[in-house]
Coordinates of C-alpha atoms in Angstrom, one line a residue:
M1 CA 2.5 -16.1 -57.3
A2 CA 2.3 -14.9 -53.7
V3 CA -0.6 -12.4 -52.9
V4 CA 0.3 -10.1 -50.0
A5 CA -2.6 -8.1 -48.3
S6 CA -2.6 -6.1 -45.1
A7 CA -5.3 -4.7 -43.0
P8 CA -4.9 -1.9 -40.1
G9 CA -5.5 -2.1 -36.3
K10 CA -8.0 0.4 -34.6
V11 CA -8.5 3.1 -32.1
L12 CA -12.3 3.8 -31.0
M13 CA -12.0 7.3 -30.0
T14 CA -15.6 7.8 -29.0
G15 CA -18.6 5.3 -28.9
G16 CA -17.4 2.8 -26.4
Y17 CA -20.4 0.6 -25.2
L18 CA -23.0 2.7 -27.2
I19 CA -21.6 1.4 -30.7
L20 CA -23.0 -2.0 -29.5
E21 CA -26.5 -0.8 -30.3
R22 CA -27.9 0.8 -33.5
P23 CA -28.1 3.8 -34.4
N24 CA -25.4 5.0 -32.1
P25 CA -22.3 6.0 -34.0
G26 CA -18.6 5.5 -33.0
L27 CA -15.6 7.2 -34.3
V28 CA -12.9 5.0 -35.2
L29 CA -9.3 5.7 -36.4
S30 CA -7.2 3.2 -38.4
T31 CA -3.6 2.9 -37.6
N32 CA -0.1 2.2 -39.0
A33 CA -0.2 -1.1 -37.0
R34 CA -0.9 -3.6 -39.8
F35 CA -1.5 -7.3 -39.9
F36 CA -0.2 -9.0 -43.2
A37 CA -1.2 -12.1 -44.8
I38 CA 0.7 -13.8 -47.4
V39 CA -1.0 -16.5 -49.6
K40 CA 0.8 -18.8 -52.3
P41 CA 0.6 -22.3 -53.4
L42 CA 1.9 -25.0 -51.2
H43 CA 2.9 -27.5 -53.8
E44 CA 4.2 -26.5 -57.4
E45 CA 2.3 -29.5 -58.9
I46 CA -0.9 -30.9 -58.2
K47 CA -0.5 -34.0 -56.2
P48 CA -1.8 -37.1 -57.8
D49 CA -3.8 -38.3 -54.6
N50 CA -5.2 -34.8 -54.2
W51 CA -6.5 -35.2 -57.8
A52 CA -9.6 -37.1 -56.9
W53 CA -10.8 -33.6 -56.1
A54 CA -11.4 -34.4 -52.6
W55 CA -9.2 -32.2 -50.6
S56 CA -6.5 -29.6 -50.4
D57 CA -3.6 -29.1 -48.1
V58 CA -3.6 -26.0 -46.0
K59 CA -0.5 -24.8 -44.1
L60 CA -0.6 -21.9 -41.9
T61 CA 2.6 -20.3 -40.3
S62 CA 2.8 -17.6 -37.7
P63 CA 6.7 -17.0 -37.6
Q64 CA 6.3 -14.6 -34.6
M65 CA 4.8 -17.3 -32.4
S66 CA 7.0 -20.0 -34.0
R67 CA 4.0 -22.0 -34.9
E68 CA 2.9 -24.1 -37.9
S69 CA -0.6 -25.8 -38.3
F70 CA -1.5 -28.2 -41.2
Y71 CA -5.0 -28.8 -42.2
K72 CA -7.0 -30.8 -45.0
L73 CA -9.6 -28.6 -46.7
A74 CA -12.4 -30.9 -48.0
L75 CA -13.3 -29.3 -51.2
K76 CA -17.0 -30.8 -51.2
N77 CA -18.3 -28.9 -48.3
V78 CA -15.5 -26.6 -47.6
T79 CA -14.6 -27.8 -44.2
L80 CA -11.2 -27.5 -42.7
Q81 CA -9.7 -30.4 -40.5
C82 CA -6.5 -29.8 -38.5
V83 CA -4.0 -32.6 -38.9
S84 CA -1.3 -31.2 -36.6
S85 CA -1.4 -30.9 -32.9
S86 CA -4.3 -28.9 -32.0
D87 CA -2.8 -26.7 -29.2
S88 CA -1.8 -24.1 -31.8
R89 CA -5.4 -23.6 -33.4
N90 CA -6.2 -20.2 -34.8
P91 CA -10.0 -19.9 -35.1
F92 CA -10.0 -16.5 -36.7
V93 CA -7.8 -17.7 -39.7
E94 CA -9.5 -21.2 -40.1
Q95 CA -12.9 -19.4 -40.3
A96 CA -11.4 -16.8 -42.6
V97 CA -9.9 -19.8 -45.0
Q98 CA -13.5 -21.6 -44.8
Y99 CA -15.5 -18.5 -45.6
A100 CA -13.3 -17.1 -48.3
V101 CA -13.3 -20.4 -50.1
A102 CA -16.9 -20.9 -49.9
A103 CA -17.4 -17.3 -51.2
A104 CA -15.4 -18.5 -54.3
H105 CA -17.4 -21.7 -54.7
A106 CA -20.7 -19.8 -54.4
T107 CA -19.8 -17.0 -56.7
F108 CA -18.1 -18.7 -59.7
D109 CA -19.6 -20.2 -62.9
K110 CA -18.6 -23.5 -64.1
N111 CA -15.6 -22.6 -66.0
K112 CA -14.2 -20.5 -63.1
K113 CA -15.0 -23.4 -60.7
E114 CA -12.7 -25.7 -62.6
L115 CA -9.8 -23.1 -62.3
L116 CA -10.7 -22.6 -58.6
H117 CA -10.1 -26.4 -58.1
K118 CA -6.9 -26.6 -59.9
L119 CA -5.5 -23.8 -57.8
L120 CA -6.9 -25.3 -54.4
L121 CA -5.5 -28.6 -55.5
Q122 CA -2.0 -26.9 -55.3
G123 CA -2.6 -26.4 -51.7
L124 CA -2.6 -23.2 -49.6
D125 CA 0.4 -21.7 -48.0
I126 CA -0.7 -18.8 -45.6
T127 CA 1.8 -16.9 -43.6
I128 CA 0.4 -14.3 -40.9
L129 CA 2.5 -11.4 -39.6
G130 CA 1.5 -8.8 -37.2
S131 CA 3.4 -5.6 -36.9
N132 CA 5.1 -5.0 -33.3
E133 CA 2.5 -2.1 -32.6
F134 CA -0.2 -4.8 -31.8
Y135 CA 1.8 -6.5 -29.0
S136 CA 3.2 -5.6 -25.8
Y137 CA 6.9 -5.3 -25.4
R138 CA 7.1 -3.2 -22.1
N139 CA 8.2 -6.2 -20.0
Q140 CA 11.1 -7.0 -22.3
I141 CA 12.3 -3.3 -22.6
E142 CA 12.1 -3.3 -18.6
A143 CA 13.8 -6.6 -18.3
R144 CA 16.7 -5.1 -20.7
G145 CA 17.0 -2.2 -18.2
L146 CA 16.1 0.2 -21.2
P147 CA 14.1 3.4 -20.5
L148 CA 10.2 3.0 -21.4
T149 CA 10.5 5.4 -24.5
P150 CA 9.3 4.9 -27.9
E151 CA 13.0 4.8 -29.3
A152 CA 13.3 1.6 -27.3
L153 CA 10.4 0.1 -29.2
A154 CA 11.8 1.4 -32.6
A155 CA 15.0 -0.5 -31.8
L156 CA 13.1 -3.8 -31.7
P157 CA 13.5 -6.0 -35.0
P158 CA 10.2 -5.9 -37.2
F159 CA 8.0 -8.7 -36.5
S160 CA 9.6 -9.7 -33.2
S161 CA 8.7 -12.9 -31.5
I162 CA 5.5 -12.6 -29.4
T163 CA 5.8 -12.8 -25.7
F164 CA 3.1 -14.6 -23.5
N165 CA 1.9 -13.2 -20.0
I166 CA 3.2 -16.2 -18.5
E167 CA 3.0 -15.2 -15.0
E168 CA -0.8 -14.2 -15.2
S169 CA -2.0 -17.5 -16.2
N170 CA -3.3 -19.1 -13.3
A171 CA -4.0 -22.9 -12.6
E172 CA -7.5 -23.1 -13.8
N173 CA -6.7 -21.2 -16.9
C174 CA -3.5 -22.6 -18.1
K175 CA -3.5 -21.0 -21.6
P176 CA -0.9 -18.0 -21.4
E177 CA -2.2 -14.8 -22.9
V178 CA -0.6 -12.9 -25.5
A179 CA 0.3 -9.7 -24.4
K180 CA -1.5 -7.1 -26.5
T181 CA -2.0 -3.3 -26.9
G182 CA -5.7 -3.5 -27.7
L183 CA -5.5 -2.6 -31.6
G184 CA -8.0 -5.2 -32.8
S185 CA -5.5 -7.8 -33.7
S186 CA -8.0 -10.4 -34.4
A187 CA -10.1 -8.2 -36.6
A188 CA -7.0 -6.9 -38.6
M189 CA -5.6 -10.5 -39.0
T190 CA -8.9 -12.0 -40.1
T191 CA -9.6 -9.0 -42.7
A192 CA -5.9 -9.6 -43.9
V193 CA -6.2 -13.1 -44.4
V194 CA -9.8 -13.0 -46.1
A195 CA -8.7 -10.2 -48.4
A196 CA -5.5 -11.9 -49.5
L197 CA -7.4 -15.3 -50.2
L198 CA -10.3 -13.5 -52.0
H199 CA -7.9 -11.8 -54.2
Y200 CA -5.6 -14.8 -54.7
L201 CA -8.8 -17.1 -55.6
G202 CA -10.1 -14.4 -58.0
V203 CA -13.3 -13.5 -56.0
V204 CA -12.2 -9.9 -55.9
N205 CA -9.6 -7.8 -57.4
L206 CA -7.7 -5.4 -55.0
S207 CA -5.0 -4.3 -57.2
S208 CA -6.1 -0.7 -57.1
L209 CA -5.8 -0.7 -53.4
T210 CA -2.2 -0.1 -53.2
K211 CA -0.7 2.4 -50.9
D212 CA -1.6 5.7 -52.6
Q213 CA -4.9 4.8 -54.0
D214 CA -7.9 6.9 -52.9
Q215 CA -10.1 4.0 -51.7
E216 CA -13.6 5.8 -52.0
K217 CA -14.1 5.1 -55.7
D218 CA -15.9 1.7 -56.2
T219 CA -16.2 -0.3 -53.2
T220 CA -17.9 -3.4 -54.5
D221 CA -14.9 -5.6 -54.0
L222 CA -14.2 -4.0 -50.5
D223 CA -17.8 -4.8 -49.6
I224 CA -17.4 -8.4 -50.3
V225 CA -14.1 -8.6 -48.2
H226 CA -16.2 -6.8 -45.5
M227 CA -19.0 -9.1 -45.4
I228 CA -16.8 -12.5 -45.3
A229 CA -14.3 -11.0 -42.8
Q230 CA -17.1 -9.6 -40.5
T231 CA -18.8 -13.0 -40.5
A232 CA -15.7 -15.0 -40.2
H233 CA -14.7 -12.9 -37.3
C234 CA -18.0 -13.3 -35.4
I235 CA -18.0 -17.0 -35.7
A236 CA -14.5 -17.5 -34.6
Q237 CA -15.3 -15.2 -31.6
G238 CA -18.4 -17.0 -30.9
K239 CA -20.5 -13.9 -30.8
V240 CA -21.7 -10.9 -33.0
G241 CA -20.0 -7.8 -31.7
S242 CA -20.4 -4.2 -33.1
G243 CA -18.1 -5.0 -36.0
F244 CA -16.4 -1.6 -35.9
D245 CA -12.9 -3.3 -35.7
V246 CA -13.3 -5.2 -38.9
S247 CA -15.0 -2.3 -40.7
S248 CA -12.1 0.0 -39.9
A249 CA -9.8 -2.9 -40.9
V250 CA -11.2 -3.0 -44.3
Y251 CA -12.3 0.7 -45.0
G252 CA -9.8 2.6 -42.6
S253 CA -10.8 5.7 -40.4
Q254 CA -14.6 6.1 -40.3
R255 CA -17.6 7.3 -38.4
Y256 CA -19.4 3.8 -38.0
V257 CA -22.8 2.6 -37.0
R258 CA -23.3 -1.3 -36.6
F259 CA -25.0 -3.8 -38.6
S260 CA -28.2 -5.6 -37.3
P261 CA -26.9 -8.8 -35.8
E262 CA -29.7 -10.7 -37.7
V263 CA -27.5 -10.6 -41.0
I264 CA -25.0 -13.2 -39.5
S265 CA -27.8 -15.4 -38.0
S266 CA -27.7 -17.8 -41.0
A267 CA -24.1 -18.2 -40.4
Q268 CA -24.6 -18.8 -36.7
V269 CA -26.8 -21.5 -37.6
A270 CA -24.3 -23.0 -40.1
A271 CA -21.8 -23.2 -37.2
K272 CA -24.2 -26.1 -36.2
G273 CA -24.1 -27.9 -39.6
L274 CA -25.6 -26.2 -42.7
P275 CA -23.4 -26.2 -45.7
L276 CA -21.3 -23.1 -45.9
E277 CA -22.2 -22.5 -49.6
E278 CA -25.6 -21.9 -49.0
V279 CA -24.8 -19.8 -46.0
I280 CA -22.4 -17.6 -48.0
V281 CA -25.0 -16.8 -50.5
D282 CA -27.3 -15.6 -47.6
I283 CA -24.5 -13.4 -46.3
L284 CA -23.7 -11.7 -49.6
K285 CA -27.3 -11.2 -50.2
G286 CA -28.1 -10.2 -46.9
K287 CA -29.3 -6.7 -45.6
W288 CA -26.1 -5.3 -44.4
D289 CA -27.5 -2.0 -42.8
H290 CA -24.2 -0.7 -41.4
E291 CA -23.4 3.0 -41.7
R292 CA -19.9 4.2 -42.7
T293 CA -19.0 8.0 -43.2
K294 CA -15.8 9.5 -44.2
F295 CA -13.8 10.5 -41.0
S296 CA -10.3 11.3 -40.0
L297 CA -8.5 13.5 -37.9
P298 CA -8.0 17.3 -39.1
P299 CA -4.8 18.2 -40.5
L300 CA -1.8 19.0 -38.0
M301 CA -3.2 16.6 -35.3
T302 CA -1.5 13.5 -34.2
L303 CA -2.8 10.4 -32.4
L304 CA -0.7 9.2 -29.6
L305 CA -1.1 6.1 -27.8
G306 CA 0.3 5.1 -24.5
E307 CA 0.5 2.0 -22.4
P308 CA 0.3 2.4 -18.7
G309 CA 1.3 -1.2 -18.1
T310 CA -1.1 -2.2 -15.5
G311 CA -2.0 -5.3 -17.2
G312 CA -5.2 -5.4 -19.8
S313 CA -8.6 -5.3 -19.0
S314 CA -11.0 -7.9 -20.3
T315 CA -13.6 -6.3 -22.7
P316 CA -16.4 -8.9 -22.7
S317 CA -16.7 -8.7 -18.7
M318 CA -16.8 -5.0 -18.9
V319 CA -19.4 -5.0 -21.2
G320 CA -21.5 -7.5 -19.5
A321 CA -21.5 -5.4 -16.4
V322 CA -22.7 -2.4 -18.3
K323 CA -25.4 -4.4 -19.8
K324 CA -26.3 -5.7 -16.4
W325 CA -26.5 -2.1 -15.0
Q326 CA -28.9 -1.0 -17.9
K327 CA -31.3 -3.8 -16.9
S328 CA -31.2 -2.8 -13.4
D329 CA -31.4 1.0 -13.8
P330 CA -33.1 1.8 -17.1
Q331 CA -34.0 5.3 -16.1
K332 CA -30.4 6.5 -15.0
S333 CA -28.6 4.4 -17.8
L334 CA -30.7 6.0 -20.5
D335 CA -30.0 9.4 -19.3
T336 CA -26.2 8.6 -19.1
W337 CA -26.3 7.2 -22.7
R338 CA -28.1 10.3 -24.0
K339 CA -25.7 12.6 -22.5
L340 CA -22.9 10.7 -23.8
L341 CA -24.5 10.6 -27.3
E342 CA -24.6 14.3 -27.1
A343 CA -21.1 14.7 -26.3
N344 CA -19.8 12.4 -28.8
S345 CA -21.7 14.0 -31.4
S346 CA -20.4 17.4 -30.5
L347 CA -16.9 16.2 -30.6
E348 CA -17.4 14.8 -34.2
V349 CA -19.0 18.4 -35.2
Q350 CA -16.1 20.2 -34.0
F351 CA -13.5 18.0 -35.8
N352 CA -15.5 18.2 -39.0
M353 CA -15.7 21.9 -38.6
L354 CA -11.9 22.0 -38.0
S355 CA -11.4 20.0 -41.3
K356 CA -13.5 22.3 -43.1
L357 CA -11.6 25.3 -41.9
A358 CA -8.3 23.7 -42.7
E359 CA -9.5 23.0 -46.3
E360 CA -10.9 26.8 -46.7
H361 CA -8.3 28.7 -44.9
W362 CA -5.2 26.7 -44.8
D363 CA -2.8 29.5 -44.0
A364 CA -4.8 30.8 -41.1
Y365 CA -5.3 27.4 -39.7
K366 CA -1.6 26.3 -39.9
C367 CA -0.6 29.6 -38.3
I368 CA -3.0 29.1 -35.4
I369 CA -2.4 25.4 -34.9
D370 CA 1.3 26.2 -34.8
I371 CA 0.9 28.9 -32.1
C372 CA -1.3 26.7 -29.9
S373 CA 0.7 23.7 -30.1
R374 CA 3.2 25.6 -28.0
L375 CA 0.9 27.0 -25.3
R376 CA -1.6 25.5 -22.7
S377 CA -5.3 25.5 -23.7
D378 CA -6.4 28.4 -21.6
K379 CA -3.7 30.7 -23.5
W380 CA -5.0 29.7 -27.1
L381 CA -8.0 32.2 -27.4
E382 CA -6.0 35.3 -26.9
Q383 CA -3.7 34.3 -29.5
A384 CA -6.3 34.5 -32.4
S385 CA -5.8 37.6 -34.4
E386 CA -8.5 37.3 -36.9
P387 CA -11.9 35.9 -37.3
T388 CA -10.8 32.6 -38.9
Q389 CA -8.1 31.9 -36.3
E390 CA -10.8 32.6 -33.6
A391 CA -13.2 30.3 -35.2
V392 CA -10.4 27.5 -35.2
V393 CA -9.6 28.1 -31.7
K394 CA -13.2 28.0 -30.8
A395 CA -13.7 24.7 -32.6
L396 CA -10.5 23.5 -30.7
L397 CA -12.2 24.3 -27.2
G398 CA -15.3 22.8 -28.1
A399 CA -13.7 19.6 -29.0
R400 CA -11.8 19.7 -25.5
D401 CA -15.2 20.5 -23.8
A402 CA -16.9 17.7 -25.5
M403 CA -14.1 15.2 -24.5
L404 CA -14.3 16.2 -20.8
G405 CA -17.9 15.5 -21.2
I406 CA -17.5 12.1 -22.6
R407 CA -14.9 11.2 -19.9
Y408 CA -17.4 12.6 -17.3
H409 CA -20.3 10.3 -18.5
M410 CA -18.1 7.4 -19.0
R411 CA -16.6 7.5 -15.6
Q412 CA -20.3 8.0 -14.2
M413 CA -21.3 5.1 -16.1
G414 CA -18.4 3.0 -14.7
E415 CA -19.1 4.0 -11.2
A416 CA -22.6 2.9 -11.7
A417 CA -21.9 -0.5 -13.2
D418 CA -19.0 -0.9 -10.9
V419 CA -16.4 -1.3 -13.6
P420 CA -13.2 0.5 -14.1
I421 CA -13.8 2.4 -17.3
E422 CA -11.7 5.4 -16.3
P423 CA -9.9 4.1 -13.4
E424 CA -8.6 6.7 -11.0
T425 CA -5.1 6.3 -12.2
Q426 CA -5.9 7.0 -15.6
T427 CA -8.1 9.9 -14.7
R428 CA -5.0 11.5 -13.1
L429 CA -2.8 10.7 -15.9
L430 CA -5.3 11.9 -18.5
D431 CA -5.8 15.2 -16.5
A432 CA -2.0 15.9 -16.6
T433 CA -2.0 15.1 -20.3
M434 CA -4.8 17.6 -21.3
N435 CA -2.9 20.3 -19.1
M436 CA 0.0 20.2 -21.0
E437 CA 1.2 22.6 -23.9
G438 CA -0.3 21.8 -27.4
I439 CA -2.7 18.9 -26.1
L440 CA -6.0 19.1 -27.7
L441 CA -7.6 16.1 -25.8
A442 CA -6.7 13.0 -24.0
G443 CA -9.1 9.7 -23.2
V444 CA -9.3 6.0 -22.7
P445 CA -10.2 4.2 -26.0
G446 CA -13.0 1.9 -26.7
A447 CA -14.4 0.2 -23.6
G448 CA -11.8 1.8 -21.3
G449 CA -9.9 0.0 -18.5
F450 CA -6.1 0.0 -17.8
D451 CA -4.9 -1.1 -21.3
A452 CA -4.3 2.1 -23.0
I453 CA -4.6 5.9 -23.1
F454 CA -4.8 8.1 -26.1
A455 CA -4.1 11.8 -26.9
V456 CA -4.5 14.1 -29.8
T457 CA -1.8 16.6 -29.9
L458 CA -1.4 19.7 -32.2
G459 CA 1.6 20.4 -34.5
D460 CA 4.8 18.8 -32.9
S461 CA 3.9 18.9 -29.3
G462 CA 3.8 15.1 -29.2
S463 CA 7.6 14.9 -28.0
N464 CA 6.7 16.5 -24.6
V465 CA 4.0 14.2 -24.1
T466 CA 6.1 11.0 -24.6
K467 CA 8.7 12.5 -22.2
V468 CA 6.1 13.1 -19.6
W469 CA 4.4 9.8 -20.0
S470 CA 7.8 8.1 -19.8
S471 CA 8.6 9.7 -16.6
V472 CA 5.4 8.3 -15.0
N473 CA 6.0 4.8 -16.4
V474 CA 3.6 5.1 -19.4
L475 CA 5.2 3.9 -22.8
A476 CA 4.3 6.0 -25.7
L477 CA 3.8 3.7 -28.4
L478 CA 4.8 4.1 -32.1
V479 CA 1.0 3.9 -33.3
R480 CA -0.4 6.9 -35.3
E481 CA -3.4 7.4 -37.4
D482 CA -3.2 6.0 -40.9
P483 CA -6.7 6.4 -42.6
R484 CA -6.3 3.8 -45.2
G485 CA -8.1 0.3 -44.9
V486 CA -7.2 -3.1 -46.7
S487 CA -4.3 -2.8 -48.9
L488 CA -2.3 -5.2 -51.5
E489 CA 1.4 -5.0 -50.8
S490 CA 4.2 -5.6 -53.3
G491 CA 5.9 -8.3 -51.5
D492 CA 6.8 -9.9 -48.4
P493 CA 6.9 -7.2 -45.6
R494 CA 10.0 -8.9 -44.1
T495 CA 12.1 -8.5 -47.1
I496 CA 10.7 -5.1 -48.4
G497 CA 11.2 -3.3 -45.0
I498 CA 7.7 -2.3 -44.3
T499 CA 9.3 -1.0 -41.1
A500 CA 10.8 1.7 -42.9
A501 CA 7.1 3.3 -42.7
V502 CA 7.1 2.8 -38.8
S503 CA 10.8 3.8 -38.0
S504 CA 10.1 6.9 -40.0
V505 CA 7.3 8.0 -37.6
H506 CA 8.6 11.0 -36.1
I507 CA 9.2 10.0 -32.5

């Protein structure tokens, strides 16, 4: 019986850089870009030579990359060995498999362990698929002479094969990079594989997590998925990041404060040779002190993402430069961070206020948002005809001001650290976007750079943005906010046309 799980990609709206240090929060939106993992038995029968209970066969397929890898999983110490050519290794999936199987070993009693062994002896057949939104198809669209519009993206077949930035791979670094849109594909992929495996092996039961369920009920099973995915992702990356991308892949849109890196230290030691089963117990019992609060965009607001197409910037090197600046100028950097924190917090307050107004005064809220969606922001206030509408407009303008403050301090930080957090080309584009009718705010997500821009639009004003972006060579993506986290799917997304969800996005 195949298990199919999916996990969303993310956009970090506020909290870039700051989110790396506790207790600074970040607002992260999960998206309709989803990674899928399909897990089923590899053999109908248990092969007699496996019956020595020694090892299990694992096959990993990535159809979009036209790759297949084969592994032996030693059942005694839960270690994977690649038995196919090693140029196609995927460390994220490898760690996900090891940690998920180790979690089953560590948490099951004797009877369950026997069933687990039988299941593992049938082998694991794992397929991973990422929706097109994770990858950049700009070059293909341009090569075909098509206009840079969302319609051109929507015409691509689902789960298209993935292109590599061949021309950018230089002599020393021969490995071509996959062209991506920066939605956290490795975190979504790791989370989907961990969730599918833990469900398949019976460690958790995610059947209540289908499309329509509210995920806030009992999160015990999700918490296990989170701890395992977070650990596997850190080990595969070789470093302990803030973890917001894995957290949003598991739980969906949220306000996030990172965990203390020490929680994962036993796993880092294990990477050097401790048995995984002991480590897993530490991880599952560890003091996970991250904070997660419900957060998503207020009603009638849409997240838009654009790809300027000036080549991705590398987050790790930008983070390194910012850390260096913090050390060299502690006073100035503390001051900038304090102001950034205030602006981030102010944006969050205004968004929460708007959600509350929408809940308590829906008609007035809907009416004024509708009016503002057709006007530039300097005309909004004079449209409010009664106190509730005025409160809505004041919160909208407050959110705009907060975003302008965030952008200002992020630019200052970039200039001081000598990294392009909001490069001048992006600044011009964002200013032009924020001056359009019905645009609440615009910014660079996450650590900034050249990769992407985002806008939050009111009502139906998004279509103007996509036109203007297209005219200045920015490709508007089909990405939207989708607040749900990890989900169990009813079947293989290639056959049930998951794409229907994406193509129904109002372009």
